[in-house]
mmCIF file of C-alpha atoms and ligand atoms in Angstrom:
data_model
loop_
_atom_site.group_PDB
_atom_site.id
_atom_site.type_symbol
_atom_site.label_atom_id
_atom_site.label_comp_id
_atom_site.label_asym_id
_atom_site.label_seq_id
_atom_site.Cartn_x
_atom_site.Cartn_y
_atom_site.Cartn_z
ATOM 1 C CA MET P 1 11.239 29.468 -8.741
ATOM 2 C CA THR P 2 9.375 27.267 -10.854
ATOM 3 C CA THR P 3 5.808 27.830 -13.084
ATOM 4 C CA ASP P 4 5.135 24.149 -13.226
ATOM 5 C CA PRO P 5 1.833 24.161 -12.100
ATOM 6 C CA VAL P 6 2.167 20.377 -10.859
ATOM 7 C CA LEU P 7 5.484 20.965 -8.911
ATOM 8 C CA ALA P 8 3.486 24.314 -7.449
ATOM 9 C CA LEU P 9 0.873 22.539 -5.735
ATOM 10 C CA THR P 10 3.141 19.345 -4.759
ATOM 11 C CA ARG P 11 5.279 22.064 -2.727
ATOM 12 C CA GLU P 12 2.333 23.371 -1.307
ATOM 13 C CA LEU P 13 1.283 20.003 0.030
ATOM 14 C CA ILE P 14 4.809 19.219 1.163
ATOM 15 C CA SER P 15 4.803 22.275 3.435
ATOM 16 C CA ARG P 16 1.871 21.113 5.343
ATOM 17 C CA LYS P 17 2.827 18.727 7.899
ATOM 18 C CA SER P 18 0.529 15.981 7.594
ATOM 19 C CA LEU P 19 1.449 13.080 9.852
ATOM 20 C CA THR P 20 -0.918 10.352 9.894
ATOM 21 C CA PRO P 21 -3.899 10.728 10.353
ATOM 22 C CA ASP P 22 -3.413 14.891 10.583
ATOM 23 C CA ASP P 23 -4.369 15.843 6.856
ATOM 24 C CA ALA P 24 -3.315 19.678 7.808
ATOM 25 C CA GLY P 25 -5.413 21.107 5.416
ATOM 26 C CA CYS P 26 -4.226 19.276 2.410
ATOM 27 C CA CYS P 27 -7.734 17.932 1.370
ATOM 28 C CA ASP P 28 -9.216 21.832 1.755
ATOM 29 C CA LEU P 29 -6.414 22.811 -0.658
ATOM 30 C CA ILE P 30 -7.393 20.076 -3.325
ATOM 31 C CA GLY P 31 -11.002 20.278 -2.382
ATOM 32 C CA THR P 32 -10.949 24.001 -3.372
ATOM 33 C CA ARG P 33 -9.498 23.531 -6.641
ATOM 34 C CA LEU P 34 -11.409 20.600 -7.445
ATOM 35 C CA HIS P 35 -14.770 22.625 -6.093
ATOM 36 C CA LYS P 36 -13.815 25.329 -8.710
ATOM 37 C CA LEU P 37 -13.868 22.838 -11.618
ATOM 38 C CA GLY P 38 -17.384 21.880 -10.454
ATOM 39 C CA PHE P 39 -16.868 18.982 -8.683
ATOM 40 C CA ALA P 40 -19.181 18.195 -5.882
ATOM 41 C CA LEU P 41 -17.435 17.800 -2.310
ATOM 42 C CA GLU P 42 -18.265 15.129 0.372
ATOM 43 C CA TRP P 43 -16.663 14.616 3.331
ATOM 44 C CA ILE P 44 -16.558 10.976 5.075
ATOM 45 C CA ASP P 45 -14.122 11.621 7.837
ATOM 46 C CA LYS P 46 -13.929 9.314 10.818
ATOM 47 C CA ASP P 47 -12.277 9.428 14.218
ATOM 48 C CA GLY P 48 -9.896 12.170 13.269
ATOM 49 C CA VAL P 49 -9.198 10.893 9.745
ATOM 50 C CA THR P 50 -10.049 13.031 6.829
ATOM 51 C CA ASN P 51 -11.544 11.230 3.701
ATOM 52 C CA LEU P 52 -12.783 13.627 0.786
ATOM 53 C CA TRP P 53 -15.010 12.378 -2.076
ATOM 54 C CA ALA P 54 -14.954 14.605 -4.705
ATOM 55 C CA THR P 55 -17.152 13.943 -7.970
ATOM 56 C CA LEU P 56 -17.703 15.474 -11.434
ATOM 57 C CA GLY P 57 -20.411 14.304 -13.691
ATOM 58 C CA GLN P 58 -22.625 11.208 -13.336
ATOM 59 C CA GLY P 59 -23.356 7.545 -14.205
ATOM 60 C CA ALA P 60 -20.634 5.421 -16.126
ATOM 61 C CA PRO P 61 -17.794 4.902 -16.479
ATOM 62 C CA LEU P 62 -16.936 6.042 -12.803
ATOM 63 C CA MET P 63 -12.930 6.857 -12.633
ATOM 64 C CA ILE P 64 -11.662 7.048 -9.436
ATOM 65 C CA LEU P 65 -8.293 8.736 -8.855
ATOM 66 C CA ALA P 66 -7.029 7.768 -5.236
ATOM 67 C CA GLY P 67 -4.488 8.889 -2.809
ATOM 68 C CA HIS P 68 -3.275 9.763 0.612
ATOM 69 C CA THR P 69 -2.115 13.136 2.150
ATOM 70 C CA ASP P 70 -0.632 11.495 5.301
ATOM 71 C CA VAL P 71 3.159 11.331 5.246
ATOM 72 C CA VAL P 72 5.352 8.862 7.432
ATOM 73 C CA PRO P 73 7.200 11.005 10.272
ATOM 74 C CA PRO P 74 10.578 12.358 9.142
ATOM 75 C CA GLY P 75 12.848 10.845 11.433
ATOM 76 C CA PRO P 76 15.955 12.512 12.974
ATOM 77 C CA ARG P 77 15.933 16.234 11.582
ATOM 78 C CA GLU P 78 19.916 16.178 11.371
ATOM 79 C CA GLN P 79 19.780 13.439 9.040
ATOM 80 C CA TRP P 80 18.052 15.441 6.432
ATOM 81 C CA ALA P 81 19.906 17.852 4.334
ATOM 82 C CA THR P 82 17.078 20.335 4.209
ATOM 83 C CA ASP P 83 13.916 20.785 6.529
ATOM 84 C CA PRO P 84 11.424 18.038 5.488
ATOM 85 C CA PHE P 85 8.493 20.150 5.319
ATOM 86 C CA THR P 86 10.292 22.910 3.452
ATOM 87 C CA PRO P 87 9.952 21.911 -0.239
ATOM 88 C CA THR P 88 13.611 22.434 -1.506
ATOM 89 C CA VAL P 89 14.714 22.256 -5.063
ATOM 90 C CA LYS P 90 18.366 20.997 -5.455
ATOM 91 C CA ASP P 91 20.091 19.600 -8.189
ATOM 92 C CA GLY P 92 17.527 18.693 -10.083
ATOM 93 C CA HIS P 93 15.223 17.219 -7.590
ATOM 94 C CA LEU P 94 12.457 18.411 -5.277
ATOM 95 C CA TYR P 95 12.749 17.249 -1.568
ATOM 96 C CA GLY P 96 10.873 17.028 1.386
ATOM 97 C CA ARG P 97 8.420 14.477 3.075
ATOM 98 C CA GLY P 98 5.858 13.121 0.830
ATOM 99 C CA ALA P 99 7.469 14.392 -2.176
ATOM 100 C CA ALA P 100 7.396 10.902 -3.642
ATOM 101 C CA ASP P 101 5.193 9.429 -1.409
ATOM 102 C CA MET P 102 2.637 10.834 -2.621
ATOM 103 C CA LYS P 103 2.037 14.593 -2.735
ATOM 104 C CA SER P 104 3.585 14.692 -6.004
ATOM 105 C CA GLY P 105 1.152 11.740 -7.321
ATOM 106 C CA LEU P 106 -2.017 13.726 -5.689
ATOM 107 C CA ALA P 107 -0.631 17.088 -7.283
ATOM 108 C CA ALA P 108 -0.351 15.261 -10.850
ATOM 109 C CA MET P 109 -3.980 14.025 -10.464
ATOM 110 C CA VAL P 110 -5.436 17.613 -9.826
ATOM 111 C CA CYS P 111 -3.928 19.032 -12.382
ATOM 112 C CA ALA P 112 -4.924 16.439 -14.749
ATOM 113 C CA ALA P 113 -8.185 16.964 -13.853
ATOM 114 C CA GLU P 114 -8.115 20.852 -14.502
ATOM 115 C CA ARG P 115 -6.641 20.309 -17.979
ATOM 116 C CA LEU P 116 -9.184 17.793 -19.116
ATOM 117 C CA VAL P 117 -12.047 19.676 -17.663
ATOM 118 C CA ALA P 118 -10.814 22.909 -18.935
ATOM 119 C CA ARG P 119 -10.481 21.023 -22.508
ATOM 120 C CA ARG P 120 -13.841 19.315 -23.077
ATOM 121 C CA LYS P 121 -16.904 17.503 -21.767
ATOM 122 C CA PHE P 122 -16.764 13.748 -20.772
ATOM 123 C CA LYS P 123 -19.739 11.035 -20.219
ATOM 124 C CA GLY P 124 -19.540 9.329 -16.815
ATOM 125 C CA THR P 125 -18.192 10.411 -13.639
ATOM 126 C CA LEU P 126 -14.613 11.411 -12.546
ATOM 127 C CA ALA P 127 -14.041 11.161 -8.862
ATOM 128 C CA PHE P 128 -11.221 11.779 -6.199
ATOM 129 C CA LEU P 129 -10.988 9.580 -3.207
ATOM 130 C CA ILE P 130 -8.531 10.896 -0.711
ATOM 131 C CA THR P 131 -7.580 10.008 2.722
ATOM 132 C CA SER P 132 -5.623 11.056 5.496
ATOM 133 C CA ASP P 133 -5.111 7.477 6.941
ATOM 134 C CA GLU P 134 -2.982 5.547 4.626
ATOM 135 C CA GLU P 135 0.228 5.194 6.327
ATOM 136 C CA GLY P 136 -1.163 4.097 9.580
ATOM 137 C CA TYR P 137 -3.779 2.029 10.617
ATOM 138 C CA ALA P 138 -5.861 2.610 7.396
ATOM 139 C CA ARG P 139 -9.012 1.533 9.269
ATOM 140 C CA HIS P 140 -10.760 4.630 9.111
ATOM 141 C CA GLY P 141 -9.435 5.630 5.658
ATOM 142 C CA THR P 142 -10.014 4.483 2.112
ATOM 143 C CA ARG P 143 -11.406 1.438 3.678
ATOM 144 C CA HIS P 144 -14.136 3.131 5.238
ATOM 145 C CA ALA P 145 -15.081 5.624 2.783
ATOM 146 C CA VAL P 146 -15.398 2.679 0.523
ATOM 147 C CA GLU P 147 -17.645 0.690 3.042
ATOM 148 C CA VAL P 148 -20.035 3.905 2.784
ATOM 149 C CA LEU P 149 -20.049 4.690 -0.708
ATOM 150 C CA LYS P 150 -20.559 0.479 -1.322
ATOM 151 C CA THR P 151 -23.944 1.231 0.467
ATOM 152 C CA ARG P 152 -25.087 3.458 -2.370
ATOM 153 C CA GLY P 153 -24.878 0.836 -4.982
ATOM 154 C CA LEU P 154 -21.818 2.815 -6.647
ATOM 155 C CA LYS P 155 -19.750 0.575 -8.611
ATOM 156 C CA PRO P 156 -16.429 1.917 -9.806
ATOM 157 C CA ASP P 157 -14.932 1.080 -13.248
ATOM 158 C CA TYR P 158 -11.190 2.029 -12.639
ATOM 159 C CA ALA P 159 -9.208 3.254 -10.032
ATOM 160 C CA ILE P 160 -5.604 4.873 -10.128
ATOM 161 C CA VAL P 161 -3.859 5.075 -7.278
ATOM 162 C CA GLY P 162 -0.696 7.513 -7.341
ATOM 163 C CA GLU P 163 1.380 5.378 -5.143
ATOM 164 C CA ALA P 164 5.259 5.840 -5.865
ATOM 165 C CA THR P 165 5.564 2.617 -8.159
ATOM 166 C CA ALA P 166 8.421 3.379 -10.633
ATOM 167 C CA ALA P 167 11.888 1.486 -9.928
ATOM 168 C CA HIS P 168 14.398 3.489 -11.947
ATOM 169 C CA ALA P 169 12.411 6.019 -13.887
ATOM 170 C CA LEU P 170 8.983 7.192 -14.269
ATOM 171 C CA GLY P 171 6.961 4.689 -16.315
ATOM 172 C CA ASP P 172 9.308 1.841 -16.102
ATOM 173 C CA ARG P 173 6.841 -0.055 -13.526
ATOM 174 C CA ILE P 174 3.054 -0.282 -12.475
ATOM 175 C CA THR P 175 1.507 -2.107 -10.021
ATOM 176 C CA ILE P 176 -1.590 -4.369 -10.845
ATOM 177 C CA GLY P 177 -1.696 -6.467 -7.584
ATOM 178 C CA ARG P 178 -0.471 -7.232 -4.196
ATOM 179 C CA ARG P 179 0.534 -10.306 -1.979
ATOM 180 C CA GLY P 180 -1.492 -10.935 1.180
ATOM 181 C CA SER P 181 0.196 -10.703 4.603
ATOM 182 C CA LEU P 182 -0.600 -13.321 7.238
ATOM 183 C CA GLY P 183 1.476 -13.436 10.564
ATOM 184 C CA ALA P 184 1.180 -15.479 13.483
ATOM 185 C CA ASN P 185 2.902 -15.660 17.282
ATOM 186 C CA LEU P 186 3.378 -19.342 18.164
ATOM 187 C CA ARG P 187 4.063 -20.335 21.913
ATOM 188 C CA VAL P 188 5.001 -23.912 22.745
ATOM 189 C CA ILE P 189 4.482 -24.789 26.343
ATOM 190 C CA GLY P 190 7.136 -27.868 27.712
ATOM 191 C CA LYS P 191 8.348 -28.386 31.063
ATOM 192 C CA GLN P 192 11.368 -26.628 32.814
ATOM 193 C CA GLY P 193 14.019 -28.947 34.062
ATOM 194 C CA HIS P 194 17.694 -29.935 34.524
ATOM 195 C CA VAL P 195 19.578 -30.902 31.523
ATOM 196 C CA ALA P 196 20.961 -33.670 33.146
ATOM 197 C CA TYR P 197 17.518 -34.885 34.078
ATOM 198 C CA PRO P 198 15.822 -34.601 30.632
ATOM 199 C CA LEU P 199 12.940 -37.335 31.366
ATOM 200 C CA LYS P 200 11.904 -35.042 34.074
ATOM 201 C CA ALA P 201 11.681 -32.123 31.747
ATOM 202 C CA ASP P 202 9.852 -31.348 28.228
ATOM 203 C CA ASN P 203 12.102 -29.624 25.916
ATOM 204 C CA PRO P 204 10.185 -27.064 23.717
ATOM 205 C CA ILE P 205 12.981 -26.293 21.757
ATOM 206 C CA HIS P 206 13.489 -30.049 20.546
ATOM 207 C CA ARG P 207 9.436 -30.005 19.850
ATOM 208 C CA LEU P 208 9.372 -26.449 17.816
ATOM 209 C CA ALA P 209 12.599 -27.160 15.753
ATOM 210 C CA PRO P 210 11.126 -29.955 13.482
ATOM 211 C CA VAL P 211 7.995 -27.936 13.496
ATOM 212 C CA LEU P 212 9.780 -24.937 12.057
ATOM 213 C CA ALA P 213 12.182 -27.278 9.874
ATOM 214 C CA GLU P 214 9.037 -28.744 8.064
ATOM 215 C CA LEU P 215 6.903 -25.201 7.648
ATOM 216 C CA VAL P 216 10.231 -23.930 6.110
ATOM 217 C CA ALA P 217 10.415 -26.772 3.703
ATOM 218 C CA THR P 218 6.883 -26.584 2.733
ATOM 219 C CA ARG P 219 6.129 -25.566 -0.573
ATOM 220 C CA TRP P 220 2.636 -23.706 0.039
ATOM 221 C CA ASP P 221 1.815 -23.252 -3.731
ATOM 222 C CA GLU P 222 3.564 -22.809 -7.209
ATOM 223 C CA GLY P 223 2.624 -18.924 -7.708
ATOM 224 C CA ASN P 224 1.167 -17.946 -11.128
ATOM 225 C CA ALA P 225 1.904 -15.822 -14.246
ATOM 226 C CA HIS P 226 1.838 -12.505 -12.055
ATOM 227 C CA PHE P 227 2.975 -13.776 -8.613
ATOM 228 C CA PRO P 228 5.847 -15.494 -7.260
ATOM 229 C CA PRO P 229 5.044 -18.676 -4.919
ATOM 230 C CA THR P 230 3.887 -17.946 -1.187
ATOM 231 C CA SER P 231 6.492 -16.987 0.968
ATOM 232 C CA PHE P 232 7.092 -18.088 4.741
ATOM 233 C CA GLN P 233 9.682 -16.488 6.956
ATOM 234 C CA ILE P 234 10.334 -16.617 10.773
ATOM 235 C CA SER P 235 11.249 -13.409 11.899
ATOM 236 C CA ASN P 236 11.597 -14.238 15.749
ATOM 237 C CA PHE P 237 12.723 -17.066 17.880
ATOM 238 C CA LYS P 238 13.053 -16.863 21.487
ATOM 239 C CA SER P 239 13.519 -19.361 24.272
ATOM 240 C CA GLY P 240 16.148 -20.225 27.292
ATOM 241 C CA THR P 241 16.661 -19.276 30.296
ATOM 242 C CA GLY P 242 20.200 -17.933 29.716
ATOM 243 C CA ALA P 243 21.546 -20.801 31.817
ATOM 244 C CA ASN P 244 23.672 -23.873 29.871
ATOM 245 C CA ASN P 245 22.091 -26.293 32.135
ATOM 246 C CA VAL P 246 18.342 -25.601 32.144
ATOM 247 C CA ILE P 247 15.859 -26.982 29.715
ATOM 248 C CA PRO P 248 13.641 -24.027 29.099
ATOM 249 C CA GLY P 249 9.952 -24.311 29.977
ATOM 250 C CA GLU P 250 8.568 -22.297 26.783
ATOM 251 C CA ALA P 251 9.804 -21.468 23.089
ATOM 252 C CA GLU P 252 7.912 -18.805 20.858
ATOM 253 C CA ALA P 253 8.313 -17.970 17.286
ATOM 254 C CA ILE P 254 6.699 -15.308 15.182
ATOM 255 C CA PHE P 255 6.583 -15.900 11.276
ATOM 256 C CA ASN P 256 4.738 -14.080 8.431
ATOM 257 C CA PHE P 257 3.356 -15.451 4.918
ATOM 258 C CA ARG P 258 3.424 -13.310 2.071
ATOM 259 C CA TYR P 259 1.009 -15.246 0.078
ATOM 260 C CA CYS P 260 -0.232 -14.970 -3.463
ATOM 261 C CA THR P 261 -3.982 -15.316 -5.150
ATOM 262 C CA GLU P 262 -3.340 -19.127 -5.306
ATOM 263 C CA SER P 263 -3.261 -19.515 -1.314
ATOM 264 C CA SER P 264 -5.808 -18.296 1.224
ATOM 265 C CA ALA P 265 -5.496 -17.285 4.638
ATOM 266 C CA ASP P 266 -7.781 -19.797 5.864
ATOM 267 C CA GLY P 267 -5.942 -22.603 3.819
ATOM 268 C CA LEU P 268 -2.575 -21.457 5.084
ATOM 269 C CA LYS P 269 -4.216 -21.559 8.599
ATOM 270 C CA ALA P 270 -5.406 -24.945 8.401
ATOM 271 C CA ARG P 271 -2.354 -26.447 6.925
ATOM 272 C CA VAL P 272 -0.035 -24.881 9.741
ATOM 273 C CA ALA P 273 -2.410 -26.395 12.198
ATOM 274 C CA GLU P 274 -2.378 -29.695 10.564
ATOM 275 C CA VAL P 275 1.668 -29.647 11.287
ATOM 276 C CA LEU P 276 1.270 -28.045 14.779
ATOM 277 C CA ASP P 277 -1.169 -30.639 16.040
ATOM 278 C CA ARG P 278 0.958 -33.520 14.580
ATOM 279 C CA HIS P 279 4.125 -32.523 16.493
ATOM 280 C CA LEU P 280 2.929 -30.459 19.696
ATOM 281 C CA PRO P 281 1.413 -31.669 22.354
ATOM 282 C CA LYS P 282 0.614 -28.209 23.973
ATOM 283 C CA TYR P 283 1.105 -24.751 21.923
ATOM 284 C CA GLU P 284 -0.760 -21.532 21.600
ATOM 285 C CA ILE P 285 -1.152 -19.374 18.408
ATOM 286 C CA GLU P 286 -2.310 -16.078 17.613
ATOM 287 C CA TRP P 287 -2.866 -15.046 13.966
ATOM 288 C CA TRP P 288 -2.975 -11.568 12.643
ATOM 289 C CA HIS P 289 -4.300 -11.125 9.023
ATOM 290 C CA THR P 290 -3.202 -7.375 7.573
ATOM 291 C CA GLY P 291 -4.058 -7.784 3.871
ATOM 292 C CA GLU P 292 -5.505 -10.241 1.257
ATOM 293 C CA PRO P 293 -4.101 -10.484 -1.973
ATOM 294 C CA PHE P 294 -5.574 -8.895 -4.937
ATOM 295 C CA LEU P 295 -4.768 -9.112 -8.884
ATOM 296 C CA THR P 296 -6.670 -6.577 -10.791
ATOM 297 C CA ARG P 297 -8.390 -8.083 -14.018
ATOM 298 C CA HIS P 298 -6.711 -7.077 -17.079
ATOM 299 C CA GLY P 299 -8.647 -4.731 -18.967
ATOM 300 C CA LYS P 300 -9.229 -1.256 -20.507
ATOM 301 C CA LEU P 301 -7.328 0.664 -17.874
ATOM 302 C CA ILE P 302 -3.852 -1.452 -17.932
ATOM 303 C CA GLU P 303 -4.314 -1.032 -21.643
ATOM 304 C CA ALA P 304 -5.031 2.579 -21.589
ATOM 305 C CA ALA P 305 -2.077 3.143 -18.796
ATOM 306 C CA ASN P 306 0.173 1.450 -21.348
ATOM 307 C CA ALA P 307 -0.523 3.244 -24.074
ATOM 308 C CA ALA P 308 -0.082 6.455 -22.026
ATOM 309 C CA ILE P 309 2.925 5.672 -20.662
ATOM 310 C CA ALA P 310 4.368 4.767 -24.013
ATOM 311 C CA GLU P 311 3.190 8.182 -25.395
ATOM 312 C CA ALA P 312 4.512 10.247 -22.684
ATOM 313 C CA THR P 313 7.778 8.003 -21.705
ATOM 314 C CA SER P 314 8.420 5.471 -24.632
ATOM 315 C CA LEU P 315 8.661 2.863 -22.111
ATOM 316 C CA THR P 316 6.674 -0.335 -21.426
ATOM 317 C CA PRO P 317 5.914 -0.722 -17.672
ATOM 318 C CA GLU P 318 6.705 -3.814 -16.066
ATOM 319 C CA LEU P 319 2.967 -5.034 -14.374
ATOM 320 C CA PHE P 320 4.269 -5.659 -10.943
ATOM 321 C CA THR P 321 2.783 -7.230 -7.928
ATOM 322 C CA GLY P 322 5.275 -7.149 -5.045
ATOM 323 C CA GLY P 323 6.133 -4.296 -2.648
ATOM 324 C CA GLY P 324 4.220 -3.328 0.708
ATOM 325 C CA THR P 325 0.314 -2.911 0.909
ATOM 326 C CA SER P 326 -1.438 -0.011 -0.574
ATOM 327 C CA ASP P 327 -5.256 1.105 -0.337
ATOM 328 C CA ALA P 328 -5.553 -0.436 -3.843
ATOM 329 C CA ARG P 329 -6.336 -3.541 -1.647
ATOM 330 C CA PHE P 330 -9.754 -1.837 -0.992
ATOM 331 C CA LEU P 331 -10.606 -0.481 -4.392
ATOM 332 C CA ALA P 332 -10.011 -3.969 -6.108
ATOM 333 C CA PRO P 333 -12.156 -5.789 -4.318
ATOM 334 C CA TRP P 334 -14.673 -3.277 -4.879
ATOM 335 C CA GLY P 335 -14.861 -4.072 -8.391
ATOM 336 C CA ALA P 336 -12.839 -1.370 -10.252
ATOM 337 C CA GLU P 337 -9.866 -2.254 -12.473
ATOM 338 C CA THR P 338 -7.241 -0.786 -10.234
ATOM 339 C CA VAL P 339 -3.506 0.429 -11.039
ATOM 340 C CA GLU P 340 -1.181 2.199 -9.336
ATOM 341 C CA ILE P 341 1.073 4.630 -11.072
ATOM 342 C CA GLY P 342 3.414 7.025 -9.668
ATOM 343 C CA PRO P 343 6.910 8.316 -9.435
ATOM 344 C CA VAL P 344 10.305 6.448 -8.610
ATOM 345 C CA ASN P 345 9.811 4.909 -5.186
ATOM 346 C CA ASP P 346 13.516 4.380 -4.052
ATOM 347 C CA SER P 347 13.383 7.494 -1.493
ATOM 348 C CA ILE P 348 10.113 6.822 -0.018
ATOM 349 C CA HIS P 349 10.050 6.568 3.830
ATOM 350 C CA LYS P 350 13.335 7.413 3.822
ATOM 351 C CA VAL P 351 15.470 10.805 4.891
ATOM 352 C CA ASN P 352 15.792 13.351 2.031
ATOM 353 C CA GLU P 353 12.834 11.804 0.146
ATOM 354 C CA HIS P 354 12.501 13.536 -3.077
ATOM 355 C CA VAL P 355 11.212 13.286 -6.703
ATOM 356 C CA ARG P 356 13.068 14.073 -9.848
ATOM 357 C CA LEU P 357 11.651 17.839 -10.928
ATOM 358 C CA GLU P 358 10.572 16.669 -14.329
ATOM 359 C CA ASP P 359 8.438 13.872 -13.082
ATOM 360 C CA PRO P 360 5.446 15.378 -11.542
ATOM 361 C CA MET P 361 4.454 17.067 -14.653
ATOM 362 C CA ARG P 362 5.138 13.909 -16.707
ATOM 363 C CA LEU P 363 3.230 11.975 -14.483
ATOM 364 C CA SER P 364 0.297 14.437 -14.717
ATOM 365 C CA GLN P 365 0.300 14.034 -18.574
ATOM 366 C CA ILE P 366 0.285 10.116 -18.215
ATOM 367 C CA TYR P 367 -2.879 10.334 -15.919
ATOM 368 C CA GLU P 368 -4.593 13.006 -18.481
ATOM 369 C CA LYS P 369 -3.694 10.757 -21.111
ATOM 370 C CA ILE P 370 -5.403 7.647 -19.255
ATOM 371 C CA LEU P 371 -8.736 10.090 -18.661
ATOM 372 C CA GLU P 372 -8.729 11.029 -22.256
ATOM 373 C CA LYS P 373 -8.913 7.233 -23.365
ATOM 374 C CA LEU P 374 -11.375 5.945 -20.847
ATOM 375 C CA LEU P 375 -13.658 8.982 -20.433
ATOM 376 C CA PRO P 376 -15.678 9.318 -23.438
ATOM 377 C CA ALA P 377 -16.663 12.480 -25.294
ATOM 378 C CA PRO P 378 -20.445 12.985 -24.596
HETATM 379 ZN ZN1 ZN B 401 1.988 5.888 0.002
#
């Protein structure tokens, strides 16, 4: 058994089966620890989602430590070497659902706050914003809590999200922005007929093919110093009756943009519409927009994170903007300089999710060093 307090708290959290949006008592456990330090607790729950807002101190700077207690389903039990909700130490790793995404991150944050508060007083506010709906629709989680907190005129200076961001070793990569995601379902309406009588039909595949070719060949933007160019990918293409002598009546394509801060969702939609209108007499398109891109401003938090990581690991982190989405997309637009710093992410959402035994404590030390640098002595 370990005496490492960060590992111990990580294990306690893993043993709570918190499948989205069920918090399964994780926030109670964290809240109890924070309350002992003098944090004021507030629950901003909505529709079965648990949102804990805990604050210590007052005024600026306001530093938010943010994360989620929910985990994705473990999948087939037989594919796991150990029970996903029984934290298990094996071969220098801690195994369990949420070990990396992101119960070790939460434990590292709580223990960092405990050590800092035990050591000294500070000026400003240290806050925790923890939700049980990040892996799901994420509508009633951080997004909802931020909307409520905004109405009080609160303006955060910094936010650290404890998502797993490292590629190979703790500290080798932190996330400072994310691409936006915009998708569409396009339906082209033609007229069914016999292949021998094309003049009596209208082939939607023939109409759609040049459209897709043009969209694929389009350079949407050039990217910038932090983002690669916007990418366009067709994920589904469907048409045909199965018969080789029938011109089909309809064709469908589903496509997705991962777009950078050089483009906007409305701009991309307008450019696609221009192409469609030029080629297609009859079509329907349904758009879905699941995330704005953001790039955090480069300020004191990135500087402090770089310095803290160098001290704790002797690595210089890559400033990354790739990967999927996270709740940082709600915190950065609120005005906080926002970074995501967490353990190695190669096992997240997979069977046998794990974290290196030494990483939760080292991550906690990184967080503590950042707090040390940005929360000034009174
Ligand atoms: Zn996560």
